[in-house]
PDB file of C-alpha atoms in Angstrom:
ATOM      1  CA  GLY A   1      47.145 -20.530 -10.947  1.00 62.00           C
ATOM      2  CA  ARG A   2      49.869 -17.998 -10.201  1.00 79.00           C
ATOM      3  CA  ALA A   3      47.933 -16.610  -7.272  1.00 78.00           C
ATOM      4  CA  TYR A   4      48.559 -19.875  -5.404  1.00 78.00           C
ATOM      5  CA  VAL A   5      52.304 -19.381  -5.762  1.00 83.00           C
ATOM      6  CA  PHE A   6      52.123 -15.800  -4.542  1.00 83.00           C
ATOM      7  CA  TYR A   7      49.894 -16.794  -1.622  1.00 80.00           C
ATOM      8  CA  GLN A   8      52.520 -19.338  -0.558  1.00 82.00           C
ATOM      9  CA  LEU A   9      55.073 -16.563  -0.406  1.00 83.00           C
ATOM     10  CA  GLY A  10      52.748 -14.072   1.289  1.00 81.00           C
ATOM     11  CA  ILE A  11      52.722 -11.722  -1.690  1.00 85.00           C
ATOM     12  CA  PRO A  12      49.591  -9.601  -2.207  1.00 87.00           C
ATOM     13  CA  VAL A  13      47.637 -10.412  -5.355  1.00 85.00           C
ATOM     14  CA  ILE A  14      45.333  -8.284  -7.457  1.00 87.00           C
ATOM     15  CA  HIS A  15      42.919 -10.833  -8.860  1.00 85.00           C
ATOM     16  CA  ASP A  16      41.161 -10.821 -12.177  1.00 84.00           C
ATOM     17  CA  LEU A  17      37.711 -12.319 -12.719  1.00 78.00           C
ATOM     18  CA  SER A  18      38.835 -15.911 -13.299  1.00 78.00           C
ATOM     19  CA  PRO A  19      37.089 -18.711 -11.349  1.00 77.00           C
ATOM     20  CA  SER A  20      40.267 -19.771  -9.513  1.00 71.00           C
ATOM     21  CA  SER A  21      40.674 -16.219  -8.244  1.00 74.00           C
ATOM     22  CA  PHE A  22      37.176 -16.178  -6.786  1.00 72.00           C
ATOM     23  CA  GLU A  23      37.938 -19.214  -4.641  1.00 73.00           C
ATOM     24  CA  LEU A  24      41.006 -17.579  -3.122  1.00 72.00           C
ATOM     25  CA  MET A  25      39.312 -14.204  -2.660  1.00 73.00           C
ATOM     26  CA  CYS A  26      36.373 -15.783  -0.839  1.00 73.00           C
ATOM     27  CA  LYS A  27      38.655 -17.654   1.532  1.00 73.00           C
ATOM     28  CA  THR A  28      40.738 -14.617   2.482  1.00 69.00           C
ATOM     29  CA  GLY A  29      37.916 -12.105   2.650  1.00 65.00           C
ATOM     30  CA  TYR A  30      39.959  -9.590   0.660  1.00 68.00           C
ATOM     31  CA  ASN A  31      38.334  -8.569  -2.585  1.00 69.00           C
ATOM     32  CA  ILE A  32      41.333  -7.114  -4.343  1.00 84.00           C
ATOM     33  CA  CYS A  33      40.029  -7.523  -7.846  1.00 84.00           C
ATOM     34  CA  ALA A  34      40.536  -5.618 -11.082  1.00 88.00           C
ATOM     35  CA  HIS A  35      38.818  -5.948 -14.414  1.00 87.00           C
ATOM     36  CA  ASP A  36      40.302  -3.027 -16.319  1.00 91.00           C
ATOM     37  CA  GLU A  37      43.189  -0.564 -16.168  1.00 93.00           C
ATOM     38  CA  LYS A  38      41.351   1.932 -13.948  1.00 95.00           C
ATOM     39  CA  SER A  39      40.379  -0.656 -11.332  1.00 92.00           C
ATOM     40  CA  TYR A  40      43.868  -2.187 -11.433  1.00 92.00           C
ATOM     41  CA  LEU A  41      45.445   1.197 -10.681  1.00 95.00           C
ATOM     42  CA  ARG A  42      42.938   1.829  -7.874  1.00 94.00           C
ATOM     43  CA  GLU A  43      43.796  -1.518  -6.222  1.00 91.00           C
ATOM     44  CA  LEU A  44      47.508  -0.945  -6.745  1.00 93.00           C
ATOM     45  CA  LYS A  45      47.183   2.409  -4.980  1.00 95.00           C
ATOM     46  CA  LYS A  46      45.555   0.662  -1.997  1.00 92.00           C
ATOM     47  CA  LEU A  47      48.440  -1.815  -1.865  1.00 92.00           C
ATOM     48  CA  SER A  48      50.962   1.033  -1.878  1.00 94.00           C
ATOM     49  CA  LYS A  49      50.088   1.591   1.796  1.00 95.00           C
ATOM     50  CA  GLU A  50      52.494  -0.572   3.754  1.00 94.00           C
ATOM     51  CA  SER A  51      50.139  -1.492   6.588  1.00 94.00           C
ATOM     52  CA  PHE A  52      47.403  -2.683   4.210  1.00 92.00           C
ATOM     53  CA  ARG A  53      49.900  -4.503   1.996  1.00 91.00           C
ATOM     54  CA  ASN A  54      51.359  -6.338   4.996  1.00 91.00           C
ATOM     55  CA  GLU A  55      47.891  -7.211   6.277  1.00 90.00           C
ATOM     56  CA  VAL A  56      46.931  -8.667   2.890  1.00 87.00           C
ATOM     57  CA  ALA A  57      50.225 -10.516   2.541  1.00 87.00           C
ATOM     58  CA  ASN A  58      49.901 -12.098   5.987  1.00 88.00           C
ATOM     59  CA  LYS A  59      46.279 -13.072   5.380  1.00 85.00           C
ATOM     60  CA  ASN A  60      47.198 -14.612   2.014  1.00 83.00           C
ATOM     61  CA  TYR A  61      49.954 -16.659   3.614  1.00 85.00           C
ATOM     62  CA  GLU A  62      47.745 -17.820   6.476  1.00 85.00           C
ATOM     63  CA  THR A  63      44.977 -18.749   4.033  1.00 82.00           C
ATOM     64  CA  PHE A  64      47.376 -20.821   1.972  1.00 82.00           C
ATOM     65  CA  LYS A  65      48.683 -22.634   5.044  1.00 83.00           C
ATOM     66  CA  LEU A  66      45.138 -23.339   6.220  1.00 83.00           C
ATOM     67  CA  TYR A  67      43.605 -24.576   2.963  1.00 81.00           C
ATOM     68  CA  TYR A  68      46.439 -25.600   0.640  1.00 79.00           C
ATOM     69  CA  ASP A  69      49.371 -26.795   2.738  1.00 80.00           C
ATOM     70  CA  PRO A  70      50.980 -29.615   0.711  1.00 82.00           C
ATOM     71  CA  HIS A  71      52.100 -31.384   3.893  1.00 86.00           C
ATOM     72  CA  LYS A  72      48.535 -31.553   5.195  1.00 84.00           C
ATOM     73  CA  HIS A  73      47.334 -32.846   1.840  1.00 82.00           C
ATOM     74  CA  ALA A  74      50.087 -35.473   1.828  1.00 90.00           C
ATOM     75  CA  GLU A  75      49.000 -36.625   5.283  1.00 91.00           C
ATOM     76  CA  LEU A  76      45.387 -36.898   4.124  1.00 88.00           C
ATOM     77  CA  LEU A  77      46.458 -38.856   1.048  1.00 91.00           C
ATOM     78  CA  THR A  78      48.565 -41.221   3.156  1.00 93.00           C
ATOM     79  CA  LYS A  79      45.669 -41.757   5.553  1.00 93.00           C
ATOM     80  CA  PHE A  80      43.316 -42.429   2.642  1.00 92.00           C
ATOM     81  CA  ILE A  81      45.690 -44.953   1.072  1.00 94.00           C
ATOM     82  CA  LYS A  82      46.165 -46.775   4.380  1.00 94.00           C
ATOM     83  CA  GLU A  83      42.382 -47.085   4.770  1.00 94.00           C
ATOM     84  CA  ILE A  84      41.957 -48.783   1.382  1.00 91.00           C
ATOM     85  CA  LYS A  85      41.230 -52.467   1.866  1.00 73.00           C
TER      86      LYS A  85
END
C-alpha cells in the first residue's frame, strides 16, 4: 500500500512481488521490481541516474492522477448516489 502514497508524491518506487505492486507496475509500464538484495541494488543503481529517476517519478505521478485521483472517485461516488432511486 505504500507505493500508492509514493506515487501520489511522484517518488520512484522499487516494487516487490506483492499483488498490489503488479497492478501499479502494469499501469505505468515501468517494471522496477526487486526480489532479493542483488536485484534491489541493480534497480537502485538505475534510479541513481537523474534523467531516469525523473522520468519514473513523473510517470508514477501521472499514473496516480489518471487512475487513483480521490477527487475523480468522489465525483463518481456522488454521481452513483444521485442515481439511486
